[in-house]
XYZ file of C-alpha atoms in Angstrom:
670
model
C 20.128 -6.874 14.524
C 16.386 -6.907 15.190
C 15.728 -5.673 11.665
C 18.267 -7.880 9.911
C 17.300 -10.901 11.993
C 13.623 -10.352 11.400
C 13.519 -12.653 8.380
C 10.182 -14.453 8.201
C 10.618 -18.059 7.110
C 7.509 -19.958 6.025
C 6.159 -22.772 3.895
C 8.988 -25.349 3.837
C 8.086 -27.960 1.221
C 9.570 -30.770 -0.836
C 8.534 -30.897 -4.482
C 6.421 -33.913 -5.407
C 8.629 -36.663 -6.763
C 11.758 -35.418 -5.030
C 13.141 -36.334 -1.640
C 14.301 -34.132 1.183
C 17.513 -36.011 1.808
C 20.979 -34.764 0.908
C 20.140 -34.403 -2.792
C 16.466 -33.440 -2.741
C 14.678 -30.140 -3.305
C 13.494 -28.019 -0.420
C 11.539 -24.815 -1.000
C 10.542 -21.991 1.323
C 9.702 -18.290 1.543
C 11.757 -15.591 3.224
C 10.309 -12.208 4.149
C 13.308 -9.878 4.283
C 13.105 -6.510 6.068
C 16.470 -5.560 4.559
C 14.877 -5.756 1.087
C 11.961 -3.470 1.955
C 9.941 -6.457 3.172
C 10.210 -8.438 -0.090
C 9.122 -12.104 0.130
C 11.642 -14.275 -1.666
C 11.023 -17.785 -3.034
C 14.075 -19.951 -2.296
C 15.003 -23.461 -3.448
C 17.882 -25.570 -2.124
C 19.217 -28.557 -4.108
C 22.477 -30.459 -4.255
C 23.737 -27.875 -6.770
C 23.209 -24.981 -4.386
C 20.584 -22.534 -3.236
C 18.780 -20.343 -5.744
C 16.103 -17.718 -5.332
C 13.616 -15.665 -7.285
C 15.328 -12.306 -7.854
C 13.953 -8.827 -7.322
C 11.561 -7.312 -8.110
C 9.505 -10.504 -7.650
C 7.859 -10.679 -4.229
C 5.858 -13.822 -3.424
C 2.942 -12.704 -1.282
C -0.810 -12.832 -1.697
C -3.352 -10.279 -0.479
C -6.270 -12.747 -0.176
C -7.970 -12.127 3.199
C -5.332 -9.349 3.532
C -3.304 -11.702 5.783
C -2.330 -13.972 2.889
C -0.470 -17.253 3.315
C -0.344 -20.048 0.755
C 1.383 -17.747 -1.735
C 3.269 -20.549 -3.500
C 2.886 -24.256 -4.195
C 4.790 -26.899 -6.123
C 3.787 -29.061 -9.074
C 5.365 -31.842 -11.075
C 7.636 -29.565 -13.080
C 6.696 -26.055 -12.000
C 6.457 -23.819 -8.989
C 3.409 -21.532 -8.833
C 3.270 -18.243 -6.949
C 1.330 -15.020 -6.514
C 3.323 -11.862 -7.155
C 2.671 -9.085 -4.641
C 2.677 -6.068 -6.935
C -0.020 -7.267 -9.368
C -1.466 -10.320 -7.523
C -1.289 -12.385 -10.727
C -0.507 -16.077 -10.571
C 2.787 -17.107 -12.207
C 4.605 -20.354 -12.856
C 8.317 -20.976 -13.131
C 9.771 -24.218 -14.552
C 11.966 -26.207 -12.190
C 14.523 -28.869 -12.934
C 17.450 -30.661 -11.380
C 18.792 -27.366 -10.061
C 15.441 -26.170 -8.768
C 14.913 -22.550 -9.753
C 18.312 -22.407 -11.383
C 20.317 -19.226 -11.715
C 18.076 -17.415 -14.214
C 14.420 -18.176 -13.390
C 11.904 -16.843 -15.885
C 8.355 -16.797 -14.477
C 5.427 -16.808 -16.906
C 1.928 -15.526 -16.062
C -0.785 -18.129 -15.577
C -3.611 -15.636 -15.121
C -4.551 -12.509 -17.001
C -4.221 -8.941 -15.842
C -6.851 -7.691 -13.399
C -9.424 -5.212 -14.716
C -8.270 -2.836 -11.982
C -5.259 -2.736 -9.686
C -4.907 -6.025 -7.755
C -8.597 -6.823 -8.207
C -7.978 -10.529 -8.869
C -6.094 -12.371 -6.128
C -5.019 -16.016 -5.827
C -3.863 -18.233 -2.952
C -3.650 -21.697 -1.412
C -3.524 -23.783 -4.583
C -2.561 -27.250 -5.752
C -1.737 -28.699 -9.159
C -3.938 -31.509 -10.447
C -1.878 -34.729 -10.287
C -2.713 -35.667 -13.899
C -4.157 -32.746 -15.861
C -2.626 -29.360 -16.620
C -4.589 -27.116 -14.321
C -4.403 -25.877 -10.742
C -7.149 -25.376 -8.192
C -6.884 -22.426 -5.810
C -8.756 -19.761 -3.873
C -9.790 -16.780 -6.003
C -10.734 -13.476 -4.361
C -12.410 -11.035 -6.737
C -12.497 -7.324 -5.880
C -13.703 -6.307 -9.333
C -17.268 -5.479 -8.283
C -16.471 -3.931 -4.917
C -18.065 -0.514 -4.735
C -21.346 1.236 -4.255
C -24.374 -0.933 -5.001
C -26.958 1.218 -6.761
C -29.940 -0.707 -5.367
C -28.987 -1.226 -1.735
C -26.727 1.766 -1.268
C -24.271 -0.509 0.509
C -20.755 -1.508 -0.439
C -20.402 -4.944 -1.974
C -17.825 -7.322 -0.521
C -15.262 -9.132 -2.629
C -16.267 -12.661 -3.557
C -14.289 -15.733 -2.561
C -14.490 -18.877 -4.696
C -12.470 -21.950 -5.593
C -11.447 -22.059 -9.218
C -9.599 -24.305 -11.636
C -7.122 -22.447 -13.845
C -5.658 -23.947 -17.000
C -1.904 -23.383 -16.928
C -1.262 -23.137 -20.669
C -1.055 -19.350 -20.446
C -4.616 -18.689 -21.574
C -5.756 -17.809 -18.055
C -8.906 -19.884 -18.601
C -10.707 -19.979 -15.264
C -13.523 -22.321 -14.169
C -15.468 -21.799 -10.942
C -15.800 -24.974 -8.881
C -17.091 -23.738 -5.508
C -19.095 -20.583 -4.851
C -21.970 -19.279 -2.757
C -20.310 -19.076 0.665
C -18.595 -16.095 2.230
C -15.212 -17.812 2.537
C -13.386 -20.843 1.188
C -9.963 -22.308 1.824
C -7.781 -25.386 1.516
C -8.761 -26.778 -1.917
C -6.987 -30.134 -2.093
C -7.076 -32.794 -4.835
C -6.930 -36.484 -3.904
C -3.857 -38.428 -5.090
C -5.844 -40.110 -7.883
C -7.256 -36.751 -9.028
C -10.859 -37.903 -8.605
C -11.887 -35.877 -5.532
C -11.647 -32.277 -4.395
C -11.950 -31.257 -0.748
C -12.264 -27.760 0.682
C -13.285 -25.823 3.796
C -15.968 -23.143 3.806
C -17.626 -20.824 6.305
C -19.961 -17.835 6.457
C -20.248 -14.619 8.427
C -20.143 -14.078 11.362
C -17.864 -17.074 11.960
C -14.113 -16.946 11.794
C -12.233 -20.089 10.705
C -11.463 -20.966 14.349
C -15.151 -20.773 15.336
C -17.192 -22.942 12.983
C -16.358 -24.234 9.517
C -17.542 -26.989 7.189
C -15.319 -29.528 5.462
C -16.692 -30.657 2.089
C -15.651 -33.080 -0.642
C -16.957 -33.728 -4.145
C -16.065 -35.870 -7.177
C -13.842 -33.969 -9.592
C -14.406 -34.424 -13.317
C -12.796 -33.023 -16.435
C -9.662 -33.621 -18.402
C -7.711 -32.413 -21.397
C -10.813 -32.005 -23.555
C -13.374 -31.270 -20.846
C -13.624 -28.319 -18.469
C -13.074 -29.148 -14.778
C -16.299 -29.501 -12.799
C -17.572 -31.009 -9.558
C -20.171 -33.664 -8.879
C -22.509 -33.602 -5.896
C -20.693 -32.407 -2.797
C -20.727 -34.111 0.588
C -20.359 -32.603 4.035
C -17.504 -34.428 5.740
C -17.568 -32.543 9.044
C -19.231 -29.392 10.377
C -20.298 -27.614 13.526
C -16.775 -27.142 14.889
C -13.538 -25.395 13.978
C -12.071 -27.572 11.217
C -8.867 -26.811 9.342
C -5.688 -28.302 7.889
C -7.465 -30.879 5.704
C -5.527 -32.856 3.096
C -5.482 -36.266 1.459
C -3.147 -39.078 2.424
C -1.646 -41.535 -0.040
C -4.217 -44.207 0.849
C -7.101 -41.910 -0.192
C -8.222 -40.727 3.240
C -9.019 -37.108 4.049
C -7.275 -36.102 7.304
C -8.177 -32.900 9.149
C -8.034 -31.086 12.500
C -11.238 -30.615 14.501
C -11.809 -29.133 17.963
C -14.973 -31.157 18.631
C -13.294 -32.662 21.732
C -12.289 -29.293 23.199
C -8.780 -29.556 21.754
C -7.756 -29.672 18.107
C -7.244 -33.334 17.251
C -6.857 -35.228 13.981
C -9.688 -37.200 12.366
C -10.167 -38.913 8.994
C -12.842 -39.634 6.384
C -12.864 -41.833 3.282
C -15.016 -41.405 0.133
C -15.366 -45.185 0.021
C -16.835 -45.279 3.512
C -15.594 -44.920 7.047
C -14.393 -42.187 9.348
C -12.839 -41.907 12.759
C -10.512 -40.173 15.196
C -6.741 -40.358 14.862
C -5.763 -38.619 18.103
C -7.461 -37.875 21.421
C -5.291 -35.270 23.126
C -6.674 -33.617 26.250
C -3.644 -31.556 27.239
C -2.545 -30.275 23.849
C -3.746 -29.812 20.313
C -2.745 -30.342 16.706
C -4.021 -27.127 15.211
C -3.960 -23.353 15.410
C -6.091 -20.395 14.291
C -6.108 -20.014 10.511
C -5.258 -16.336 10.209
C -3.520 -17.165 6.957
C -3.712 -20.039 4.523
C -1.553 -23.128 4.946
C -1.988 -23.776 8.679
C -1.828 -27.564 8.375
C -0.039 -28.991 11.420
C 0.744 -32.451 10.063
C 2.521 -34.058 7.117
C 2.624 -37.599 5.745
C 5.709 -39.778 5.327
C 6.064 -42.402 2.587
C 4.957 -45.290 4.815
C 1.758 -43.537 5.937
C 2.983 -42.296 9.304
C 2.201 -38.676 10.111
C 4.538 -36.072 11.548
C 2.529 -33.676 13.729
C 3.046 -30.443 15.627
C 1.560 -30.630 19.136
C 0.918 -27.357 20.971
C 0.777 -27.606 24.750
C 0.344 -24.399 26.737
C 1.608 -22.314 23.797
C 4.789 -24.412 23.343
C 5.278 -26.785 20.413
C 6.884 -30.168 19.947
C 7.131 -32.650 17.069
C 5.761 -36.179 17.229
C 5.168 -39.190 15.000
C 1.661 -40.612 14.692
C 1.577 -44.289 13.732
C -0.683 -47.244 14.399
C 0.986 -47.466 17.814
C -0.019 -43.909 18.728
C 2.037 -40.770 19.268
C 5.760 -40.817 19.985
C 8.216 -37.938 20.336
C 10.235 -37.209 17.234
C 13.121 -35.403 18.876
C 14.108 -37.797 21.669
C 17.781 -38.612 21.228
C 18.038 -36.098 18.394
C 20.257 -33.057 18.172
C 17.312 -30.733 18.749
C 16.473 -32.559 21.974
C 18.338 -30.101 24.205
C 15.660 -27.453 23.673
C 12.726 -29.595 22.629
C 10.477 -28.262 25.377
C 10.959 -24.718 24.087
C 10.824 -25.540 20.405
C 8.299 -23.946 18.082
C 7.623 -25.664 14.760
C 6.592 -23.043 12.240
C 5.915 -25.428 9.390
C 6.780 -28.869 8.123
C 6.648 -31.149 5.101
C 7.372 -34.859 4.797
C 8.864 -37.004 2.056
C 10.200 -40.545 2.266
C 11.200 -41.051 5.901
C 12.415 -37.469 6.249
C 10.627 -34.400 7.507
C 11.695 -30.856 6.761
C 10.711 -28.406 9.471
C 11.145 -24.743 10.189
C 12.044 -24.591 13.858
C 12.588 -21.740 16.287
C 13.936 -22.085 19.799
C 14.554 -19.885 22.842
C 18.092 -18.890 21.833
C 18.112 -19.716 18.109
C 16.316 -17.839 15.339
C 14.189 -19.837 12.860
C 16.080 -22.394 10.792
C 15.110 -25.103 8.342
C 16.197 -28.608 9.309
C 15.653 -32.094 7.965
C 15.216 -35.070 10.267
C 15.201 -38.689 9.115
C 12.667 -40.090 11.534
C 14.060 -43.620 11.250
C 17.551 -42.423 12.154
C 16.594 -39.694 14.629
C 18.081 -41.549 17.598
C 21.541 -41.784 16.033
C 21.809 -39.196 13.260
C 21.988 -35.444 13.726
C 19.644 -33.167 11.868
C 20.808 -31.565 8.635
C 20.640 -27.799 8.390
C 19.167 -26.615 5.098
C 18.756 -22.953 5.906
C 20.813 -21.836 8.933
C 19.346 -19.350 11.401
C 20.122 -15.689 10.989
C 23.215 -14.752 12.928
C 22.976 -13.319 16.419
C 25.895 -10.956 16.751
C 25.976 -10.836 20.540
C 26.958 -13.522 22.997
C 24.371 -15.864 24.420
C 24.814 -14.178 27.797
C 22.906 -11.214 26.356
C 19.809 -13.334 25.698
C 17.008 -13.646 28.206
C 15.217 -17.014 28.241
C 11.523 -17.147 29.188
C 9.834 -18.897 32.073
C 6.202 -19.996 31.804
C 4.275 -18.470 34.691
C 0.680 -19.127 35.663
C -1.146 -16.509 37.700
C -4.660 -15.889 38.936
C -6.822 -13.350 37.121
C -10.220 -13.024 38.776
C -10.099 -16.758 39.651
C -9.052 -17.653 36.108
C -5.690 -19.453 35.752
C -3.846 -17.470 33.073
C -0.412 -17.920 31.519
C 2.417 -15.651 30.434
C 6.055 -16.002 29.436
C 8.296 -13.940 31.725
C 11.648 -12.652 30.474
C 13.995 -11.222 33.118
C 16.470 -8.542 32.059
C 19.602 -9.779 30.337
C 22.228 -10.704 32.936
C 24.682 -8.264 31.345
C 22.264 -5.622 30.104
C 22.098 -3.489 33.227
C 19.239 -1.214 34.223
C 17.758 1.660 32.216
C 19.558 4.758 33.420
C 22.036 2.863 35.596
C 24.616 5.153 37.086
C 27.762 4.553 39.096
C 26.195 6.617 41.849
C 23.425 4.023 42.275
C 25.261 0.759 42.865
C 22.475 -0.912 44.853
C 20.481 -3.527 42.932
C 17.000 -2.472 41.938
C 13.980 -4.290 40.606
C 13.656 -3.919 36.833
C 10.925 -1.971 35.071
C 8.375 -4.122 33.264
C 6.952 -4.071 29.754
C 3.725 -6.075 29.375
C 3.028 -7.364 25.858
C -0.477 -7.981 24.570
C -0.390 -10.090 21.410
C -2.458 -9.372 18.327
C -5.395 -11.274 17.000
C -6.758 -11.325 19.636
C -7.161 -15.014 18.713
C -3.572 -16.200 18.710
C -0.789 -16.777 21.203
C 2.793 -15.933 22.027
C 5.285 -18.785 22.184
C 8.653 -19.115 23.942
C 10.773 -18.991 20.788
C 13.406 -16.301 20.320
C 11.906 -12.885 19.596
C 14.595 -10.290 18.994
C 12.072 -7.523 19.605
C 11.691 -8.879 23.143
C 15.467 -9.148 23.504
C 15.771 -5.508 22.453
C 14.085 -4.621 25.748
C 15.666 -7.223 28.022
C 19.154 -6.287 26.765
C 18.427 -2.738 27.943
C 17.422 -3.757 31.443
C 13.653 -4.204 31.105
C 11.747 -7.283 32.168
C 9.046 -8.419 29.739
C 5.789 -10.297 30.328
C 4.320 -11.791 27.149
C 0.747 -12.493 28.238
C -1.458 -15.210 26.759
C -4.645 -13.630 28.044
C -7.998 -15.412 27.928
C -8.927 -15.890 24.283
C -5.462 -17.104 23.318
C -4.955 -20.293 21.343
C -2.694 -23.149 22.369
C -4.664 -24.005 25.522
C -7.815 -25.639 24.157
C -11.228 -24.410 23.046
C -12.504 -23.303 26.473
C -9.513 -21.035 27.069
C -9.924 -19.630 23.549
C -13.627 -18.977 24.142
C -13.064 -16.936 27.311
C -12.892 -13.753 25.268
C -16.270 -14.246 23.576
C -18.298 -11.168 24.465
C -15.442 -9.892 26.645
C -12.894 -8.311 24.304
C -11.653 -5.046 25.715
C -12.352 -6.198 29.275
C -10.986 -9.665 30.031
C -7.779 -9.185 28.041
C -7.154 -5.985 29.966
C -7.873 -7.647 33.311
C -5.441 -10.456 32.513
C -2.634 -8.074 31.526
C -3.157 -6.002 34.669
C -3.232 -9.186 36.787
C 0.032 -10.358 35.210
C 1.729 -7.067 36.073
C 0.466 -7.159 39.663
C 1.492 -10.781 40.107
C 5.042 -10.095 38.948
C 5.292 -7.068 41.237
C 3.803 -8.930 44.209
C 6.283 -11.784 43.778
C 9.221 -9.372 43.757
C 10.267 -9.884 40.149
C 9.679 -6.333 38.863
C 9.263 -2.754 40.032
C 5.549 -2.068 40.402
C 6.126 1.680 40.028
C 7.774 1.404 36.584
C 5.521 -0.437 34.179
C 4.601 0.037 30.534
C 2.194 -1.876 28.305
C 2.565 -2.258 24.553
C 0.619 -4.139 21.895
C -0.155 -4.224 18.199
C -3.488 -4.441 16.388
C -5.887 -6.111 18.844
C -3.150 -5.669 21.441
C -3.356 -1.925 20.849
C -6.957 -1.952 22.078
C -5.745 -3.781 25.189
C -3.086 -1.099 25.731
C -5.482 1.826 25.491
C -8.197 0.259 27.628
C -5.615 -0.710 30.260
C -4.583 2.944 30.512
C -8.238 3.992 30.739
C -9.528 1.478 33.284
C -6.502 1.072 35.580
C -3.571 2.990 37.051
C -1.224 0.020 36.792
C 0.935 1.369 33.949
C 2.935 4.549 33.639
C 3.170 4.431 29.821
C 1.609 2.711 26.823
C 2.563 2.058 23.205
C -0.066 1.222 20.593
C 1.131 -0.188 17.289
C -1.601 0.057 14.621
C -4.086 -0.450 17.457
C -7.875 -0.517 17.463
C -9.272 2.675 18.999
C -12.850 2.648 17.687
C -14.654 -0.700 17.648
C -17.659 0.625 15.733
C -15.419 2.007 12.999
C -13.527 -1.289 12.865
C -16.779 -3.208 12.473
C -17.911 -1.037 9.576
C -14.638 -0.156 7.841
C -12.306 -3.151 8.053
C -11.789 -5.726 5.322
C -14.146 -8.613 4.589
C -12.286 -11.341 6.475
C -12.674 -9.564 9.836
C -15.807 -7.540 9.124
C -17.930 -9.732 11.423
C -15.166 -10.865 13.780
C -16.496 -8.628 16.526
C -19.962 -10.226 16.502
C -18.565 -12.930 18.770
C -15.947 -10.904 20.643
C -18.156 -7.895 21.423
C -21.669 -8.428 20.035
C -23.581 -7.994 16.770
C -23.437 -4.525 15.310
C -25.411 -2.239 15.375
C -27.600 -4.102 17.891
C -24.822 -3.900 20.501
C -23.753 -0.367 19.562
C -23.762 0.725 23.205
C -21.263 -2.013 24.084
C -19.053 -0.987 21.181
C -19.111 2.601 22.390
C -18.348 1.616 25.970
C -15.346 -0.551 24.975
C -13.856 1.912 22.459
C -10.891 3.889 23.818
C -11.700 6.806 21.514
C -14.752 7.558 23.691
C -12.878 7.631 27.009
C -9.640 9.493 26.374
C -10.344 11.810 29.320
C -9.704 8.799 31.570
C -6.277 7.951 30.175
C -3.890 7.601 33.084
C -0.540 7.704 31.287
C 1.227 9.099 28.200
C 1.090 7.195 24.925
C 3.217 6.511 21.877
C 1.207 5.644 18.755
C 2.805 3.919 15.729
C 0.956 3.216 12.468
C 1.424 2.125 8.840
C -0.074 4.383 6.172
C -1.384 1.519 3.990
C -2.925 -0.651 6.703
C -6.106 -2.293 5.358
C -6.757 -4.285 8.558
C -6.761 -1.443 11.082
C -7.050 1.663 8.876
C -4.727 4.585 9.737
C -7.690 6.746 10.675
C -8.003 4.695 13.875
C -4.607 5.915 15.086
C -5.111 9.423 13.730
C -8.358 9.744 15.670
C -6.869 8.614 18.975
C -3.964 11.041 18.483
C -6.414 13.878 17.808
C -8.265 12.994 21.005
C -5.015 12.941 22.984
C -4.294 16.393 21.593
C -7.690 17.701 22.707
C -7.208 16.239 26.186
C -3.694 17.649 26.481
C -2.217 14.231 27.243
C 1.472 13.691 26.562
C 1.914 11.683 23.381
C 3.930 11.106 20.233
C 2.826 9.783 16.855
C 4.733 8.283 13.918
C 3.036 7.117 10.729
C 5.246 5.028 8.442
C 4.674 5.619 4.760
C 4.150 2.456 2.694
C 3.770 0.059 5.644
C 0.791 -2.246 5.943
C -0.420 -4.153 9.018
C 2.870 -4.756 10.790
C 6.198 -3.169 9.944
C 8.272 -5.064 7.374
C 10.892 -2.545 6.279
C 14.166 -2.522 8.205
C 14.392 1.254 8.515
C 10.899 1.428 9.997
C 11.477 -1.454 12.411
C 14.588 0.327 13.691
C 12.893 3.702 13.882
C 9.860 2.354 15.771
C 11.935 0.558 18.417
C 14.315 3.461 18.979
C 11.456 5.923 19.263
C 9.762 3.680 21.801
C 12.962 3.360 23.863
C 13.359 7.132 23.821
C 9.719 7.482 24.894
C 10.186 5.186 27.894
C 13.312 7.136 28.793
C 11.225 10.280 29.023
C 8.603 8.514 31.138
C 10.965 6.741 33.524
C 13.619 9.446 33.649
C 16.649 7.879 31.969
C 18.714 8.788 28.936
C 19.148 5.917 26.440
C 22.725 5.200 25.408
C 21.486 4.789 21.833
C 21.759 7.788 19.520
C 18.093 8.390 18.759
C 16.293 11.012 16.736
C 13.419 11.868 19.073
C 9.870 11.916 17.735
C 7.789 15.013 18.214
C 6.483 14.865 21.763
C 3.337 16.790 22.554
C 2.796 18.253 26.046
C 6.073 17.035 27.548
C 6.636 14.614 30.405
C 7.541 15.067 34.039
C 10.462 12.680 33.565
C 12.144 14.971 31.023
């Protein structure tokens, strides 16, 4: 059920000129583990729901994390195809995609495999071209003069959509660009740019420039203007009245502001306990959408939990009060939204419901139920099997820190329960360290968490210092402290839960993926709190990550650890690969063979070191997986192997029929 219910829903949108009422078009993407991780473009209309068939997979490799892989025009949908990274268009009509969609290429073939990549585009409202981000890997390779490896270039381009593939560069000269957006009258282009060593949640610049060109003239820009800079700015787009609205964290929380080419600027919100924004790991992170009358629907994140609100001249007001989603509004997570008319379409996830796409008429929200466009994936167990989280604050070295605590399922029992041990016992604990590390875990339903709670484990999903969703100061705690503070916070969470009698302090494991894998390994090196650890595509060597990872994150560690190589000693000290002799517990290591974010060699090296040290461990490398497991068979295999591993550590035999991984050096709990 974890694999089948792991569908990733993103990018809900209404096509320009249509409505999102009972007869309008609604589009979205579905990442399906049961189809080998294929990303499917889906369109729902009054005639039914249609989708782009296999082998098409709508996913872009720009920045490796992608996002913004499709967008809608007046009579076409545009998308990047995963296998070749070319941009395609497919005509749409009254029945959306229809039953036999026939995509046509907009761009030419790359000179080498997937060298040209496209993302985050928009169609010009009048002329037949699109603007989008273009990432060019064509010249990546050894530079004869410097001896270094050139990075791919990132630019904003205009592409004529007549099939010629004619491409015109509009913005260049910075390390990164995103969010190219054309004003409703077609006369202005806005975009966001930033340079190394910043990440998009550190410091970016919002720019705008007059946009010229038409049917007989190539698109070009006039003199650009800096709209806002010096802070983390994202989610910029134009409203119907010609204003440019964007999120900025200048106040310490992401709030909305506006700017007009004709003069004027100002703040739209002034939140001090929440924010309208999130880290832009992928494209398309806009947390607001405009309705026909100029009101904005916004996603507000407070302490890692989301809610929907309406922003009007009278200020902010809750969208869901009196609505059918009201019963779980406090635990709701809005994944994406799009407005049209007086209706908003939103992808929502809740504590006991998997993501679903709903429409809400904001003018009828008090009396009318929401309409389900895409129902949630089915949960084939009763609700009594689901564990609902509680937000817990605890002290970590005098720092208030938050986690979501999941008790074991009321009917799941204990790992290794036997009739001969009828007395209640405290549950074992699994501590989760999220990836990023700039990001956060929310309270919405995660079946991978429920996998553990249904088998008698308690789970602590820790939003350690550096997490988003709590304001800029909380997010900045990790600056210079990655590999230390995140570890301290996870250890403090485990101790707090044991001290308060919620879990068994003698049976604890820690698991994490990517950045969370570094947290796992350093926790096992610097403390004796955990009896086992699982690293999923985790960072073992910070110096190697700084020199080998992809462009987007190649200078990420400058802020989190220090500039490299100037701070090489700090990198060495924080890298688990250099301290394996101090590991206090056995490890399971899981990795994808095609991971471009944390290369497989990171996991292979830590496994080799575990072998040298004679530390109990197991290793599985999944062929064809990238950063994160997307194929159903691999999701299942990784979870079952991990359950088996904990059984060996804690001395119980899982009821599941599991093919054990190869375990090196055994375990006392065997």
